[in-house]
PDB file of C-alpha atoms in Angstrom:
ATOM      1  CA  MET A 758       0.000   0.000   0.000  1.00 36.00           C
ATOM      2  CA  LEU A 759       2.807   2.402   0.927  1.00 35.00           C
ATOM      3  CA  ALA A 760       4.520   1.591  -2.394  1.00 38.00           C
ATOM      4  CA  LEU A 761       1.362   2.496  -4.364  1.00 36.00           C
ATOM      5  CA  VAL A 762       0.959   5.788  -2.481  1.00 36.00           C
ATOM      6  CA  SER A 763       4.589   6.729  -3.120  1.00 40.00           C
ATOM      7  CA  LEU A 764       4.340   5.844  -6.838  1.00 39.00           C
ATOM      8  CA  GLY A 765       1.076   7.774  -7.309  1.00 42.00           C
ATOM      9  CA  PRO A 766       2.517  11.301  -7.391  1.00 42.00           C
ATOM     10  CA  THR A 767       5.429  10.158  -9.537  1.00 39.00           C
ATOM     11  CA  ARG A 768       3.086   8.618 -12.096  1.00 39.00           C
ATOM     12  CA  ILE A 769       0.905  11.763 -12.106  1.00 36.00           C
ATOM     13  CA  ASN A 770       3.935  14.069 -12.500  1.00 40.00           C
ATOM     14  CA  ALA A 771       5.306  11.889 -15.308  1.00 39.00           C
ATOM     15  CA  GLN A 772       1.875  11.992 -16.988  1.00 39.00           C
ATOM     16  CA  ARG A 773       1.757  15.807 -16.709  1.00 37.00           C
ATOM     17  CA  LEU A 774       5.301  16.128 -18.086  1.00 37.00           C
ATOM     18  CA  SER A 775       4.436  13.773 -20.950  1.00 38.00           C
ATOM     19  CA  ASN A 776       1.322  15.793 -21.794  1.00 38.00           C
ATOM     20  CA  PHE A 777       3.244  19.076 -21.616  1.00 34.00           C
ATOM     21  CA  THR A 778       6.073  17.980 -23.882  1.00 37.00           C
ATOM     22  CA  SER A 779       3.866  16.313 -26.485  1.00 37.00           C
ATOM     23  CA  ASP A 780       1.060  18.890 -26.625  1.00 39.00           C
ATOM     24  CA  ASN A 781       3.067  22.062 -26.102  1.00 42.00           C
ATOM     25  CA  ALA A 782       6.331  21.299 -27.870  1.00 42.00           C
ATOM     26  CA  GLY A 783       5.376  23.629 -30.731  1.00 46.00           C
ATOM     27  CA  ASP A 784       4.597  26.425 -28.257  1.00 47.00           C
ATOM     28  CA  ALA A 785       8.146  26.623 -26.889  1.00 55.00           C
ATOM     29  CA  LEU A 786       9.779  30.019 -27.246  1.00 60.00           C
ATOM     30  CA  LYS A 787      12.368  30.294 -29.975  1.00 71.00           C
ATOM     31  CA  TYR A 788      15.436  32.355 -29.137  1.00 81.00           C
ATOM     32  CA  ASP A 789      17.475  33.813 -31.942  1.00 87.00           C
ATOM     33  CA  LEU A 790      20.903  35.373 -32.355  1.00 92.00           C
ATOM     34  CA  ARG A 791      21.620  38.250 -34.737  1.00 93.00           C
ATOM     35  CA  LEU A 792      24.899  39.929 -35.624  1.00 96.00           C
ATOM     36  CA  LYS A 793      24.841  43.571 -36.705  1.00 96.00           C
ATOM     37  CA  SER A 794      26.844  46.662 -37.462  1.00 97.00           C
ATOM     38  CA  ASN A 795      25.831  50.334 -37.348  1.00 97.00           C
ATOM     39  CA  ILE A 796      26.615  52.102 -40.653  1.00 97.00           C
ATOM     40  CA  LEU A 797      26.816  55.630 -39.151  1.00 95.00           C
ATOM     41  CA  PRO A 798      30.043  55.126 -37.090  1.00 94.00           C
ATOM     42  CA  TRP A 799      31.668  53.550 -40.153  1.00 94.00           C
ATOM     43  CA  LEU A 800      31.256  56.962 -41.867  1.00 92.00           C
ATOM     44  CA  LEU A 801      33.643  58.304 -39.183  1.00 85.00           C
ATOM     45  CA  THR A 802      35.966  55.274 -39.694  1.00 87.00           C
ATOM     46  CA  ILE A 803      34.840  53.690 -36.404  1.00 92.00           C
ATOM     47  CA  PRO A 804      34.482  49.906 -36.827  1.00 96.00           C
ATOM     48  CA  ASN A 805      31.729  48.333 -34.737  1.00 97.00           C
ATOM     49  CA  ILE A 806      29.937  45.051 -34.246  1.00 98.00           C
ATOM     50  CA  GLY A 807      26.955  44.024 -32.183  1.00 97.00           C
ATOM     51  CA  ALA A 808      24.988  40.958 -31.203  1.00 97.00           C
ATOM     52  CA  GLU A 809      21.336  40.673 -30.220  1.00 96.00           C
ATOM     53  CA  VAL A 810      19.773  37.751 -28.362  1.00 95.00           C
ATOM     54  CA  SER A 811      16.047  37.359 -27.756  1.00 91.00           C
ATOM     55  CA  PHE A 812      14.925  36.156 -24.324  1.00 84.00           C
ATOM     56  CA  GLY A 813      11.162  36.023 -24.448  1.00 81.00           C
ATOM     57  CA  GLU A 814       8.281  36.676 -26.760  1.00 83.00           C
ATOM     58  CA  LYS A 815       8.748  40.448 -26.730  1.00 90.00           C
ATOM     59  CA  TRP A 816      12.202  41.032 -25.200  1.00 93.00           C
ATOM     60  CA  SER A 817      15.736  41.073 -26.567  1.00 94.00           C
ATOM     61  CA  ALA A 818      19.126  42.350 -25.429  1.00 96.00           C
ATOM     62  CA  GLU A 819      21.834  43.846 -27.582  1.00 96.00           C
ATOM     63  CA  MET A 820      25.500  44.604 -27.003  1.00 97.00           C
ATOM     64  CA  GLN A 821      27.526  46.764 -29.398  1.00 97.00           C
ATOM     65  CA  VAL A 822      31.274  47.320 -29.243  1.00 98.00           C
ATOM     66  CA  TRP A 823      33.014  50.152 -31.064  1.00 97.00           C
ATOM     67  CA  PHE A 824      36.786  50.182 -31.469  1.00 96.00           C
ATOM     68  CA  CYS A 825      38.808  52.784 -33.349  1.00 94.00           C
ATOM     69  CA  PRO A 826      42.628  52.916 -33.094  1.00 90.00           C
ATOM     70  CA  TRP A 827      43.177  55.262 -36.071  1.00 84.00           C
ATOM     71  CA  LYS A 828      45.360  58.301 -36.230  1.00 84.00           C
ATOM     72  CA  ILE A 829      44.192  60.150 -39.340  1.00 82.00           C
ATOM     73  CA  SER A 830      46.805  62.936 -39.070  1.00 82.00           C
ATOM     74  CA  ASP A 831      48.786  64.853 -36.456  1.00 79.00           C
ATOM     75  CA  LYS A 832      45.832  67.225 -36.071  1.00 86.00           C
ATOM     76  CA  PHE A 833      42.908  64.773 -36.289  1.00 89.00           C
ATOM     77  CA  SER A 834      42.328  61.351 -34.769  1.00 89.00           C
ATOM     78  CA  VAL A 835      39.534  59.441 -33.064  1.00 88.00           C
ATOM     79  CA  LYS A 836      40.783  56.709 -30.761  1.00 92.00           C
ATOM     80  CA  THR A 837      37.944  55.122 -28.824  1.00 94.00           C
ATOM     81  CA  VAL A 838      36.551  51.969 -27.282  1.00 96.00           C
ATOM     82  CA  ALA A 839      32.837  52.037 -26.507  1.00 97.00           C
ATOM     83  CA  ILE A 840      30.442  49.477 -25.032  1.00 98.00           C
ATOM     84  CA  LEU A 841      26.735  50.038 -25.728  1.00 97.00           C
ATOM     85  CA  PRO A 842      24.298  47.578 -24.068  1.00 98.00           C
ATOM     86  CA  GLU A 843      20.566  47.821 -24.714  1.00 97.00           C
ATOM     87  CA  ALA A 844      17.309  46.091 -23.680  1.00 97.00           C
ATOM     88  CA  ARG A 845      14.451  46.092 -26.204  1.00 96.00           C
ATOM     89  CA  TRP A 846      10.698  45.556 -25.900  1.00 96.00           C
ATOM     90  CA  TRP A 847       8.945  44.666 -29.175  1.00 94.00           C
ATOM     91  CA  TRP A 848       5.329  45.393 -30.072  1.00 92.00           C
ATOM     92  CA  LYS A 849       5.097  42.123 -32.044  1.00 85.00           C
ATOM     93  CA  THR A 850       6.028  38.707 -30.679  1.00 78.00           C
ATOM     94  CA  ASN A 851       8.189  37.859 -33.720  1.00 76.00           C
ATOM     95  CA  ARG A 852      10.602  40.746 -32.915  1.00 79.00           C
ATOM     96  CA  LYS A 853       9.943  42.525 -36.203  1.00 83.00           C
ATOM     97  CA  GLY A 854       8.713  46.057 -36.706  1.00 90.00           C
ATOM     98  CA  SER A 855       8.718  48.614 -33.866  1.00 95.00           C
ATOM     99  CA  PHE A 856      10.515  48.455 -30.514  1.00 96.00           C
ATOM    100  CA  ILE A 857      11.394  50.714 -27.615  1.00 97.00           C
ATOM    101  CA  ASN A 858      14.630  50.423 -25.689  1.00 97.00           C
ATOM    102  CA  LEU A 859      16.583  51.347 -22.607  1.00 98.00           C
ATOM    103  CA  HIS A 860      20.265  51.847 -23.406  1.00 98.00           C
ATOM    104  CA  LEU A 861      23.525  52.503 -21.596  1.00 98.00           C
ATOM    105  CA  SER A 862      26.921  53.599 -22.840  1.00 97.00           C
ATOM    106  CA  ALA A 863      30.515  53.627 -21.627  1.00 97.00           C
ATOM    107  CA  ALA A 864      33.330  55.044 -23.775  1.00 97.00           C
ATOM    108  CA  TRP A 865      37.052  55.595 -23.341  1.00 97.00           C
ATOM    109  CA  TYR A 866      38.494  58.110 -25.796  1.00 95.00           C
ATOM    110  CA  ASN A 867      41.469  60.160 -26.981  1.00 93.00           C
ATOM    111  CA  VAL A 868      40.357  62.576 -29.717  1.00 93.00           C
ATOM    112  CA  ARG A 869      42.377  65.171 -31.626  1.00 93.00           C
ATOM    113  CA  ALA A 870      40.430  67.964 -33.334  1.00 91.00           C
ATOM    114  CA  GLY A 871      41.242  71.582 -33.995  1.00 89.00           C
ATOM    115  CA  ASP A 872      43.530  73.142 -31.380  1.00 93.00           C
ATOM    116  CA  CYS A 873      42.872  70.539 -28.642  1.00 94.00           C
ATOM    117  CA  ARG A 874      43.271  66.895 -27.777  1.00 94.00           C
ATOM    118  CA  TYR A 875      40.530  65.505 -25.506  1.00 95.00           C
ATOM    119  CA  GLN A 876      41.152  62.494 -23.273  1.00 94.00           C
ATOM    120  CA  ASP A 877      38.913  60.831 -20.685  1.00 94.00           C
ATOM    121  CA  ARG A 878      40.247  61.127 -17.156  1.00 89.00           C
ATOM    122  CA  SER A 879      39.901  58.602 -14.319  1.00 86.00           C
ATOM    123  CA  ARG A 880      36.660  57.121 -15.674  1.00 91.00           C
ATOM    124  CA  PRO A 881      34.918  56.618 -19.024  1.00 95.00           C
ATOM    125  CA  LEU A 882      32.134  58.683 -20.503  1.00 96.00           C
ATOM    126  CA  LEU A 883      28.927  57.220 -19.034  1.00 97.00           C
ATOM    127  CA  GLY A 884      25.407  57.610 -20.409  1.00 97.00           C
ATOM    128  CA  ALA A 885      21.860  56.252 -20.421  1.00 98.00           C
ATOM    129  CA  GLY A 886      18.650  56.886 -22.318  1.00 98.00           C
ATOM    130  CA  ILE A 887      15.517  55.585 -24.006  1.00 98.00           C
ATOM    131  CA  GLY A 888      14.824  55.132 -27.688  1.00 97.00           C
ATOM    132  CA  TYR A 889      12.576  53.962 -30.486  1.00 98.00           C
ATOM    133  CA  GLY A 890      13.512  51.730 -33.394  1.00 96.00           C
ATOM    134  CA  TYR A 891      12.181  49.721 -36.295  1.00 96.00           C
ATOM    135  CA  ARG A 892      13.473  46.484 -37.855  1.00 94.00           C
ATOM    136  CA  LEU A 893      12.781  45.913 -41.542  1.00 93.00           C
ATOM    137  CA  GLU A 894      13.316  42.323 -42.683  1.00 91.00           C
ATOM    138  CA  LEU A 895      14.824  42.132 -46.185  1.00 93.00           C
ATOM    139  CA  ASN A 896      14.808  38.316 -46.367  1.00 92.00           C
ATOM    140  CA  ARG A 897      15.182  35.334 -44.018  1.00 88.00           C
ATOM    141  CA  HIS A 898      18.676  36.378 -42.866  1.00 92.00           C
ATOM    142  CA  TRP A 899      19.229  40.070 -43.674  1.00 95.00           C
ATOM    143  CA  GLY A 900      17.543  43.105 -42.195  1.00 94.00           C
ATOM    144  CA  LEU A 901      17.876  46.833 -41.632  1.00 96.00           C
ATOM    145  CA  GLU A 902      17.319  48.565 -38.297  1.00 96.00           C
ATOM    146  CA  PHE A 903      16.639  52.249 -37.735  1.00 97.00           C
ATOM    147  CA  GLU A 904      16.935  53.690 -34.234  1.00 97.00           C
ATOM    148  CA  ILE A 905      16.901  57.061 -32.466  1.00 97.00           C
ATOM    149  CA  GLY A 906      17.340  57.664 -28.744  1.00 97.00           C
ATOM    150  CA  ALA A 907      17.567  60.467 -26.222  1.00 98.00           C
ATOM    151  CA  GLY A 908      19.240  60.612 -22.847  1.00 97.00           C
ATOM    152  CA  PHE A 909      22.324  61.955 -21.121  1.00 97.00           C
ATOM    153  CA  ALA A 910      26.070  61.449 -21.077  1.00 97.00           C
ATOM    154  CA  ASN A 911      28.552  62.584 -18.456  1.00 97.00           C
ATOM    155  CA  THR A 912      32.314  62.716 -18.761  1.00 96.00           C
ATOM    156  CA  LYS A 913      35.359  64.114 -17.019  1.00 96.00           C
ATOM    157  CA  TYR A 914      38.129  64.895 -19.487  1.00 96.00           C
ATOM    158  CA  GLU A 915      41.436  66.672 -19.917  1.00 95.00           C
ATOM    159  CA  ARG A 916      42.183  69.131 -22.729  1.00 95.00           C
ATOM    160  CA  TYR A 917      45.722  69.265 -24.122  1.00 95.00           C
ATOM    161  CA  TYR A 918      47.244  71.476 -26.788  1.00 95.00           C
ATOM    162  CA  ASN A 919      46.977  69.587 -30.061  1.00 93.00           C
ATOM    163  CA  VAL A 920      50.709  69.348 -30.785  1.00 90.00           C
ATOM    164  CA  PRO A 921      53.109  66.442 -30.170  1.00 86.00           C
ATOM    165  CA  ASN A 922      53.480  66.097 -26.370  1.00 87.00           C
ATOM    166  CA  GLY A 923      51.128  69.065 -25.927  1.00 90.00           C
ATOM    167  CA  ALA A 924      50.803  70.524 -22.421  1.00 94.00           C
ATOM    168  CA  LEU A 925      47.665  70.127 -20.319  1.00 93.00           C
ATOM    169  CA  LYS A 926      45.290  73.091 -20.736  1.00 93.00           C
ATOM    170  CA  ASP A 927      42.626  72.165 -18.176  1.00 94.00           C
ATOM    171  CA  THR A 928      40.339  69.478 -16.767  1.00 93.00           C
ATOM    172  CA  ARG A 929      36.590  69.693 -17.327  1.00 94.00           C
ATOM    173  CA  VAL A 930      33.380  67.894 -16.435  1.00 95.00           C
ATOM    174  CA  SER A 931      30.608  67.912 -18.991  1.00 95.00           C
ATOM    175  CA  THR A 932      27.025  66.607 -18.980  1.00 96.00           C
ATOM    176  CA  TYR A 933      25.048  66.375 -22.210  1.00 96.00           C
ATOM    177  CA  TRP A 934      21.251  65.987 -22.514  1.00 97.00           C
ATOM    178  CA  GLY A 935      19.722  65.259 -25.926  1.00 97.00           C
ATOM    179  CA  ILE A 936      19.971  62.804 -28.830  1.00 96.00           C
ATOM    180  CA  ASP A 937      22.436  60.157 -27.677  1.00 95.00           C
ATOM    181  CA  ARG A 938      21.728  57.253 -30.013  1.00 94.00           C
ATOM    182  CA  ALA A 939      21.328  57.146 -33.804  1.00 95.00           C
ATOM    183  CA  SER A 940      21.651  53.993 -35.815  1.00 96.00           C
ATOM    184  CA  ILE A 941      21.128  52.613 -39.282  1.00 97.00           C
ATOM    185  CA  ALA A 942      22.282  49.041 -38.816  1.00 97.00           C
ATOM    186  CA  VAL A 943      22.606  46.027 -41.062  1.00 96.00           C
ATOM    187  CA  SER A 944      21.592  42.873 -39.200  1.00 95.00           C
ATOM    188  CA  TYR A 945      22.183  39.221 -40.026  1.00 94.00           C
ATOM    189  CA  TYR A 946      20.085  36.436 -38.506  1.00 90.00           C
ATOM    190  CA  LEU A 947      22.715  33.882 -37.477  1.00 87.00           C
ATOM    191  CA  CYS A 948      20.856  31.047 -35.765  1.00 85.00           C
ATOM    192  CA  GLU A 949      18.197  29.892 -33.349  1.00 78.00           C
ATOM    193  CA  ILE A 950      19.447  29.020 -29.875  1.00 73.00           C
TER     194      ILE A 950
END
């Protein structure tokens, strides 16, 4: 009798699991992985790559990395490393069409322009904001994404004279409020995970 009582819940749980896997196997969420690159930074010779992973019917997370080691000339260069994470909520469950996002940014930089060289000091540029975007599917693998966002960025930086081994001019703290994210990205659907 004790053996039957102890087997009862196991048999019921096995039955429920069997029913769930056979009846609901088609209902399981499909997670996908996309690789992408924003065209706009490439116009400034800043290579970048990103990856997006879905984690629910209407949610996905993206991480972009920008890296630019170039010295264009003695008077102009953009050396930067930036990390741009983002969480997206999609209106449609297939993660196509419109989305809204929350995004963060961290960037380390050394930029020469005009009479000054600007370099982050003791911490990176830090920012956060919200945005709107739209994904246009071109075919099964390729797509275009358009995105605009607003928020803030704060940085502490040093200004140097823009000459070889230029002397320090001053140290400044700056906070920016406004458009902080613009993207026209090419995306490639890599696989389902």
